[in-house]
GROMACS .gro file of C-alpha atoms in nm:
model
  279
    1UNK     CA    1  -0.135  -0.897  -2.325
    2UNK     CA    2  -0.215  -1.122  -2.036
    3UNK     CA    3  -0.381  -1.465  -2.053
    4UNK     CA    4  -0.586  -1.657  -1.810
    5UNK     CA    5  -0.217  -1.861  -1.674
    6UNK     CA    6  -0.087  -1.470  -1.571
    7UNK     CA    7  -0.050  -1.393  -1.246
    8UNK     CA    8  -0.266  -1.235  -1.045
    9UNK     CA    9  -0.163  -0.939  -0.822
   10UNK     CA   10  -0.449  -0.757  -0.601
   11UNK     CA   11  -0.350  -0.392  -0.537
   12UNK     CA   12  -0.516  -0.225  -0.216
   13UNK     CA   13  -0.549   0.204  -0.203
   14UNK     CA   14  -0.502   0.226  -0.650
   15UNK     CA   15  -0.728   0.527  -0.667
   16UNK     CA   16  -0.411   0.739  -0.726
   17UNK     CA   17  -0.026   0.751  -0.578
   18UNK     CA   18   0.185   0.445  -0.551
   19UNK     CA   19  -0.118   0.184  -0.550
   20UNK     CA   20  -0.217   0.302  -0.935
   21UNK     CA   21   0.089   0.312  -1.047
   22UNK     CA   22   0.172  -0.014  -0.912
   23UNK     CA   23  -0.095  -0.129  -1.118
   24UNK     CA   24  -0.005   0.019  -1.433
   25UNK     CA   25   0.338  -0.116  -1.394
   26UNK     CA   26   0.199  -0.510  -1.322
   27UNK     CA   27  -0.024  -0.459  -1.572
   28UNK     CA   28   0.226  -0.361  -1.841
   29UNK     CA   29   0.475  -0.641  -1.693
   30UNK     CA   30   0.202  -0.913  -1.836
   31UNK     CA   31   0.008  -0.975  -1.492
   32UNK     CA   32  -0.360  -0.966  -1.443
   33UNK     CA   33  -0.429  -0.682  -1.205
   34UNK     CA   34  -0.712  -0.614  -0.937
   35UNK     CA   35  -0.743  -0.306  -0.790
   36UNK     CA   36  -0.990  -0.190  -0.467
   37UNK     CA   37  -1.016   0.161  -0.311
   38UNK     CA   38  -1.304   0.382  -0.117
   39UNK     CA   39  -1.289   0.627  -0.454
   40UNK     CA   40  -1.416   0.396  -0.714
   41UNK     CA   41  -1.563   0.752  -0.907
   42UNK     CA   42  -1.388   1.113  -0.977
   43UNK     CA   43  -1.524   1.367  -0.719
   44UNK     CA   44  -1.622   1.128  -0.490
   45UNK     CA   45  -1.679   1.293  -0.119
   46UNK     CA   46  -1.636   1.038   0.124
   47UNK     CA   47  -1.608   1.045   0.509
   48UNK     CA   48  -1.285   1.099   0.690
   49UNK     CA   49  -1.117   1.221   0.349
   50UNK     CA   50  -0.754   1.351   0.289
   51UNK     CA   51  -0.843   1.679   0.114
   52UNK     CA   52  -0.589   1.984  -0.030
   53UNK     CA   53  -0.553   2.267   0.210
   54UNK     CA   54  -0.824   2.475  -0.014
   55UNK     CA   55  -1.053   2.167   0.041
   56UNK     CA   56  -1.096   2.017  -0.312
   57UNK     CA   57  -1.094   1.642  -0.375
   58UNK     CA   58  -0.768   1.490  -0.479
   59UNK     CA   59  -0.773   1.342  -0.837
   60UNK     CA   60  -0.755   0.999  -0.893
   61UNK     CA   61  -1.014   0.696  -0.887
   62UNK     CA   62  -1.033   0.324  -0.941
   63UNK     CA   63  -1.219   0.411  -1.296
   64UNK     CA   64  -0.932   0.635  -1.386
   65UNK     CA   65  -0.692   0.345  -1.256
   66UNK     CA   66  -0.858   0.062  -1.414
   67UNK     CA   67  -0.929   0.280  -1.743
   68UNK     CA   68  -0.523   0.308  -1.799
   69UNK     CA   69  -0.419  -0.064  -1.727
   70UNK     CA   70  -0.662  -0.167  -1.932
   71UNK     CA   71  -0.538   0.029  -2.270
   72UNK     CA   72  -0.215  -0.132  -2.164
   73UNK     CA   73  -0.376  -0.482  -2.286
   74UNK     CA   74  -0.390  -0.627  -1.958
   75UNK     CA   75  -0.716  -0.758  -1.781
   76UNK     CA   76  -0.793  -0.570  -1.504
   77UNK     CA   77  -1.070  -0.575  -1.204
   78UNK     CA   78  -1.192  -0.327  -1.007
   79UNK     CA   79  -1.393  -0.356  -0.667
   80UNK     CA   80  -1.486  -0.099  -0.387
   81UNK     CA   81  -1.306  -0.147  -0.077
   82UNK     CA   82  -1.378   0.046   0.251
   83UNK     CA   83  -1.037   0.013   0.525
   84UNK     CA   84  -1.265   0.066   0.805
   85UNK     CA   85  -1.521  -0.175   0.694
   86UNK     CA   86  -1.392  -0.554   0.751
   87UNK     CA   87  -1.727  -0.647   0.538
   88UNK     CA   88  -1.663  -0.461   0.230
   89UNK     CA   89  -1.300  -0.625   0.244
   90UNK     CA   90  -1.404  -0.970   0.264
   91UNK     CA   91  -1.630  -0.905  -0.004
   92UNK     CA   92  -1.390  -0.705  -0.213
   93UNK     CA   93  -1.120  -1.036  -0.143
   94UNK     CA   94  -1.418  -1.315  -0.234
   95UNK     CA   95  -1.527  -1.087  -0.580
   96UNK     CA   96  -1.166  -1.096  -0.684
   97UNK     CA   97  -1.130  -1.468  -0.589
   98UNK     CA   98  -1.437  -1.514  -0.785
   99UNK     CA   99  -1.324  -1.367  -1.101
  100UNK     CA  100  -1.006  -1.460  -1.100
  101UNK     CA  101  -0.990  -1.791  -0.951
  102UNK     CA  102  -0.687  -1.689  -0.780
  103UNK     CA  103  -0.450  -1.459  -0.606
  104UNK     CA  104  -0.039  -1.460  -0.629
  105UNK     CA  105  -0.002  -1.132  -0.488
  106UNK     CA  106  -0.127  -0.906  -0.240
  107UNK     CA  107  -0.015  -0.594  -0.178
  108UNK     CA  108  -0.133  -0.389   0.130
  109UNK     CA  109  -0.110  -0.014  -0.005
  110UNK     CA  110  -0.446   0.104   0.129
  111UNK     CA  111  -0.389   0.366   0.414
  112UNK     CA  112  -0.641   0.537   0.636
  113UNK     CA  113  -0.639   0.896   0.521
  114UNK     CA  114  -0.769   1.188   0.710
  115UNK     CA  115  -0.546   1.498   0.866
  116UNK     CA  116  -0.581   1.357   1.204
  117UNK     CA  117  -0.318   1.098   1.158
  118UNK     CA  118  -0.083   1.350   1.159
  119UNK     CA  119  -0.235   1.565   1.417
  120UNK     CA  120  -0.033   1.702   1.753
  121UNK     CA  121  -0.023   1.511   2.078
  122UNK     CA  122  -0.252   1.774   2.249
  123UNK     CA  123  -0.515   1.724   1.965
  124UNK     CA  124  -0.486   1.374   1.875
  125UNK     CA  125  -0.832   1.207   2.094
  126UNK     CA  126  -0.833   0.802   2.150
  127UNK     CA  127  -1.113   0.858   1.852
  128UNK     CA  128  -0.852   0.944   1.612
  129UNK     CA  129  -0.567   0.708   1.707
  130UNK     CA  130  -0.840   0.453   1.681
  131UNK     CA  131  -0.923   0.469   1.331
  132UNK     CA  132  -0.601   0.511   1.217
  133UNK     CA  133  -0.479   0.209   1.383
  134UNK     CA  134  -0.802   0.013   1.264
  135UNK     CA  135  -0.721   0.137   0.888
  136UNK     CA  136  -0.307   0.109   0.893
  137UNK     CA  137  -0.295  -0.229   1.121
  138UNK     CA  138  -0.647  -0.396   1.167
  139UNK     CA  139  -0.725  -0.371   0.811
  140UNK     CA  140  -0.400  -0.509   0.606
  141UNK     CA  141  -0.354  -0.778   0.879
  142UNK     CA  142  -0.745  -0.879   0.809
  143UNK     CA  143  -0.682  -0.872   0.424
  144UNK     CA  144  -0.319  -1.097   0.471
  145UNK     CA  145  -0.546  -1.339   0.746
  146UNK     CA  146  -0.801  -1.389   0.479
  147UNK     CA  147  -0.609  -1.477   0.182
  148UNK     CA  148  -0.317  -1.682   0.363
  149UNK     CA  149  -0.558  -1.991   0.348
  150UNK     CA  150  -0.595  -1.942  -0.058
  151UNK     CA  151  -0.184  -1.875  -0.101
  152UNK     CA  152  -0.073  -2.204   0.118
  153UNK     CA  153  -0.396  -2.405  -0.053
  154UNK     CA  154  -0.262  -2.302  -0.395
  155UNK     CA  155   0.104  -2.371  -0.255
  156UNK     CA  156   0.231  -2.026  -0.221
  157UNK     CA  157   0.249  -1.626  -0.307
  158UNK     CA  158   0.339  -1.345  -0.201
  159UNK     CA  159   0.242  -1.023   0.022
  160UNK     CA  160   0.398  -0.676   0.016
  161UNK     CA  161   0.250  -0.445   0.291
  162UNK     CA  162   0.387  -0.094   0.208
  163UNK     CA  163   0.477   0.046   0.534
  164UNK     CA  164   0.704   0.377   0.620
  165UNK     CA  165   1.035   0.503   0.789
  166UNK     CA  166   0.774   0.689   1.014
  167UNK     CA  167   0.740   0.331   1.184
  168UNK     CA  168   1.094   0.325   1.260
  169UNK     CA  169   1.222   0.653   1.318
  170UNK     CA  170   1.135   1.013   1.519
  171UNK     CA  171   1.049   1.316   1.316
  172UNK     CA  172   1.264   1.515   1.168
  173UNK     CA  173   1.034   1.823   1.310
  174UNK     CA  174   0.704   1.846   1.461
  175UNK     CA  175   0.406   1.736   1.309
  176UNK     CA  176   0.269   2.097   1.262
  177UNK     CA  177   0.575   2.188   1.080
  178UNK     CA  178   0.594   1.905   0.799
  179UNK     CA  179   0.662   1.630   1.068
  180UNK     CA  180   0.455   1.329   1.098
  181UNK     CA  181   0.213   1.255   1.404
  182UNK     CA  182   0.226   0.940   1.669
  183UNK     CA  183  -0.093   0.816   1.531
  184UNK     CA  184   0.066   0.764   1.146
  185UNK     CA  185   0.425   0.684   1.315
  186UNK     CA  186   0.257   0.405   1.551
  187UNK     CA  187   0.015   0.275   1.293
  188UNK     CA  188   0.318   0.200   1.020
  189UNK     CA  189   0.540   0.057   1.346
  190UNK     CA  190   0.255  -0.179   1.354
  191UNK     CA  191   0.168  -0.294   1.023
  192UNK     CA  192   0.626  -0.337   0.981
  193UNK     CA  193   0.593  -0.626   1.265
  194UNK     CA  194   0.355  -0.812   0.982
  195UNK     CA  195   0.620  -0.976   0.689
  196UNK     CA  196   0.811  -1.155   0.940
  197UNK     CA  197   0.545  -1.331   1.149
  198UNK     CA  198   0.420  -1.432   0.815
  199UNK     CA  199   0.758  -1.532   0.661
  200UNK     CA  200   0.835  -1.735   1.026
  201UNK     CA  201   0.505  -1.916   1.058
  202UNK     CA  202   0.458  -1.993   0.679
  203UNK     CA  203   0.750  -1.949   0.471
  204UNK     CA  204   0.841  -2.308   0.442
  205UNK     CA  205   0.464  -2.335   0.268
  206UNK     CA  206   0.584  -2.123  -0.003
  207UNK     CA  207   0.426  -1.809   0.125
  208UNK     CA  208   0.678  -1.481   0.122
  209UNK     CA  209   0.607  -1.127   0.274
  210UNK     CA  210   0.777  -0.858   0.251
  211UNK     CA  211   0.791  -0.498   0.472
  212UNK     CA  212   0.862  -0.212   0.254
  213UNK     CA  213   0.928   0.174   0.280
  214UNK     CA  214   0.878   0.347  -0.013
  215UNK     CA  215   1.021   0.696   0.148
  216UNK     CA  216   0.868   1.014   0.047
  217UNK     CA  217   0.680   0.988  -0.315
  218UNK     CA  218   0.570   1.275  -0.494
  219UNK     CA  219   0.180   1.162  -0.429
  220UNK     CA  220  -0.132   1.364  -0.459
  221UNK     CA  221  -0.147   1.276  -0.038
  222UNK     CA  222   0.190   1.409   0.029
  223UNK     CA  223   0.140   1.765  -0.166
  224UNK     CA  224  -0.235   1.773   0.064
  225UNK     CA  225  -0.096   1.672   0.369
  226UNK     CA  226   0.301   1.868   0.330
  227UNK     CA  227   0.235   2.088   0.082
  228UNK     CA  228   0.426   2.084  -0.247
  229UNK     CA  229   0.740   2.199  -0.096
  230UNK     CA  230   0.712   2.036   0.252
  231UNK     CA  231   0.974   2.028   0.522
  232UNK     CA  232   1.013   1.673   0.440
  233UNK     CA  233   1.071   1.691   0.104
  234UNK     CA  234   1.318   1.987   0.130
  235UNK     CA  235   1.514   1.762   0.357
  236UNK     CA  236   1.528   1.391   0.235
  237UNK     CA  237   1.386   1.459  -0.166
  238UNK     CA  238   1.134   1.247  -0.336
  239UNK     CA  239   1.061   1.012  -0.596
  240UNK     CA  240   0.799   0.961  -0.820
  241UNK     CA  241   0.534   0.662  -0.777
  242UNK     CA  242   0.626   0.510  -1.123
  243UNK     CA  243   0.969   0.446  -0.937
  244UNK     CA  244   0.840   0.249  -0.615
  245UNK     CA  245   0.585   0.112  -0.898
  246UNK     CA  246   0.893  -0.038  -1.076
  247UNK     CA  247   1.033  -0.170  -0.764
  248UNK     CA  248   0.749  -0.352  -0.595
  249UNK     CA  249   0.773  -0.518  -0.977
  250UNK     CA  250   1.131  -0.631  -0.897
  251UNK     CA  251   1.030  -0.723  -0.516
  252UNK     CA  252   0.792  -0.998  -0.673
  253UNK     CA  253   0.961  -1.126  -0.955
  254UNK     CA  254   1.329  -1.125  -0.918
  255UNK     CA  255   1.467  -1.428  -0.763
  256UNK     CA  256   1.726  -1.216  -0.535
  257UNK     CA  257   1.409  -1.080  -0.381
  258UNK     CA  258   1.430  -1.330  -0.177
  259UNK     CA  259   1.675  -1.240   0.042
  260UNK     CA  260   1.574  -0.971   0.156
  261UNK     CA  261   1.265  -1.095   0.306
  262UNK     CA  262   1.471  -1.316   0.527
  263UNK     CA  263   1.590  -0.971   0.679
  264UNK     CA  264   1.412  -0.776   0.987
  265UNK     CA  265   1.458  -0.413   0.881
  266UNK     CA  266   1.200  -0.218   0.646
  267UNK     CA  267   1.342  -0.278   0.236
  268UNK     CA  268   1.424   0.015   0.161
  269UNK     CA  269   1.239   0.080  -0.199
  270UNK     CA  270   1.433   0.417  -0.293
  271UNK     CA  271   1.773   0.207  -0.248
  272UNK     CA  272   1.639  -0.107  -0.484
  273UNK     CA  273   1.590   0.155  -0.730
  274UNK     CA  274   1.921   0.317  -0.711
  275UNK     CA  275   2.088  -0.027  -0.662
  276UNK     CA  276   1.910  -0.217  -0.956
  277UNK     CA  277   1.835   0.089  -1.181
  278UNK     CA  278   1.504   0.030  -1.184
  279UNK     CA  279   1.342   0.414  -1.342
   0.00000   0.00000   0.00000
């Protein structure tokens, strides 16, 4: 059960995938949880929308989400948030300020999803590698810019911004054959450059970020965008969300966390699990 001195942590993109079971896993670990995402209902068609190859909705929604941390006893709040719409995030930030009073952790989950992140050079338009940059970079930096003021006013906290190894390394094979496109790859090189500025310019405040790479998760997006036996996944295997759940968990509350945010390269999520045992 939490109680109103629990921490709070405010989960971006917990519709489904890694960000709900994130919050299932703070929630159960005594935290109060908030929780924002575009699909706040099931079967909810939005615009620019990652669908399955046979075009039906994936499952997963902020109801569903906020419906299972709550029968875990913890106090949970649930907002609409819109990546491509920096008014619905300040308003998403201010609700959960307001009902809170506070926030110890963000953590920057939310990704612009639509095929044409992953598209091929020849069909990827300015358009496209627009958005996705305004939804994978813009957007998380906006969020992190927003609340620094609260975390060094309430003299610290903490942000996670889950990024990927498709920020730091080529593809494996093209994007048409399980690969990912420039547009994802550049996006997550962006949002990787975030942590350390933060940890540089206000780490001495009490304020610690973290860069993260979950590796390939066995996510509702992943089976829609590679297919349930993807290239990718054939190759490097994958892990469930409840793991990468479990170690985000250990990122914020273990003190030899710490460390590792002093360090430039991605934190490898897979390897904290092996390492610390953390299924």
């Amino acid at each position: 059960m939490t109680s109103s001195s629990s921490p709070v942590v405010f989960i971006t993109g917990a519709s489904r995938g890694i960000g709900a079971a994130t919050a299932e896993a703070f929630g159960r670990a005594g935290w109060r949880v908030a929780i924002a995402a575009r699909t706040h209902a099931d079967s909810q068609p939005l615009a620019h929308q990652l669908r399955r190859p046979d075009g039906q909705l994936l499952a997963g929604s902020l109801a569903t989400t906020a419906a299972t941390v709550q029968a875990s006893g913890a106090e949970v709040f649930a907002h609409a948030m819109d990546l491509m719409d920096s008014a619905s995030m300040d308003t998403a930030l201010d609700a959960v300020l307001a009902h809170f009073g506070r926030i110890d952790l963000l953590i920057n989950n939310a990704v612009y999803q639509d095929r044409e992140i992953n598209a091929m050079l020849l069909d990827l338009d300015d358009a496209a590698l627009e958005r996705t940059l305004l939804g994978n970079v813009v957007a998380p930096f906006h969020l992190a810019r927003r609340l620094l003021p609260t975390l060094l006013a309430q003299g610290g906290g903490q942000i996670i911004n889950v990024c990927s190894g498709a920020g730091q390394n080529d593809p494996p094979v093209a994007a048409n054959q399980g690969g990912w496109g420039f547009a994802y790859g550049a996006s997550k090189a962006g949002l990787a450059r975030l942590a350390g500025c933060i940890n540089r310019e206000h780490g001495k405040q009490g304020v610690r970020a973290f860069s993260v790479n979950p590796g390939l998760v066995t996510t509702e997006a992943v089976a829609a965008t590679l297919g349930d036996d993807g290239a990718l996944a054939q190759r490097y295997g994958a892990v469930a969300p409840s793991a990468i759940a479990a170690s985000l968990l250990w990122l914020a509350t273990d003190a030899r966390a710490a460390a590792l945010a002093r360090k430039p390269a991605l934190i490898e999520l897979q390897a904290l699990v092996r390492d610390y045992q953390l299924t």
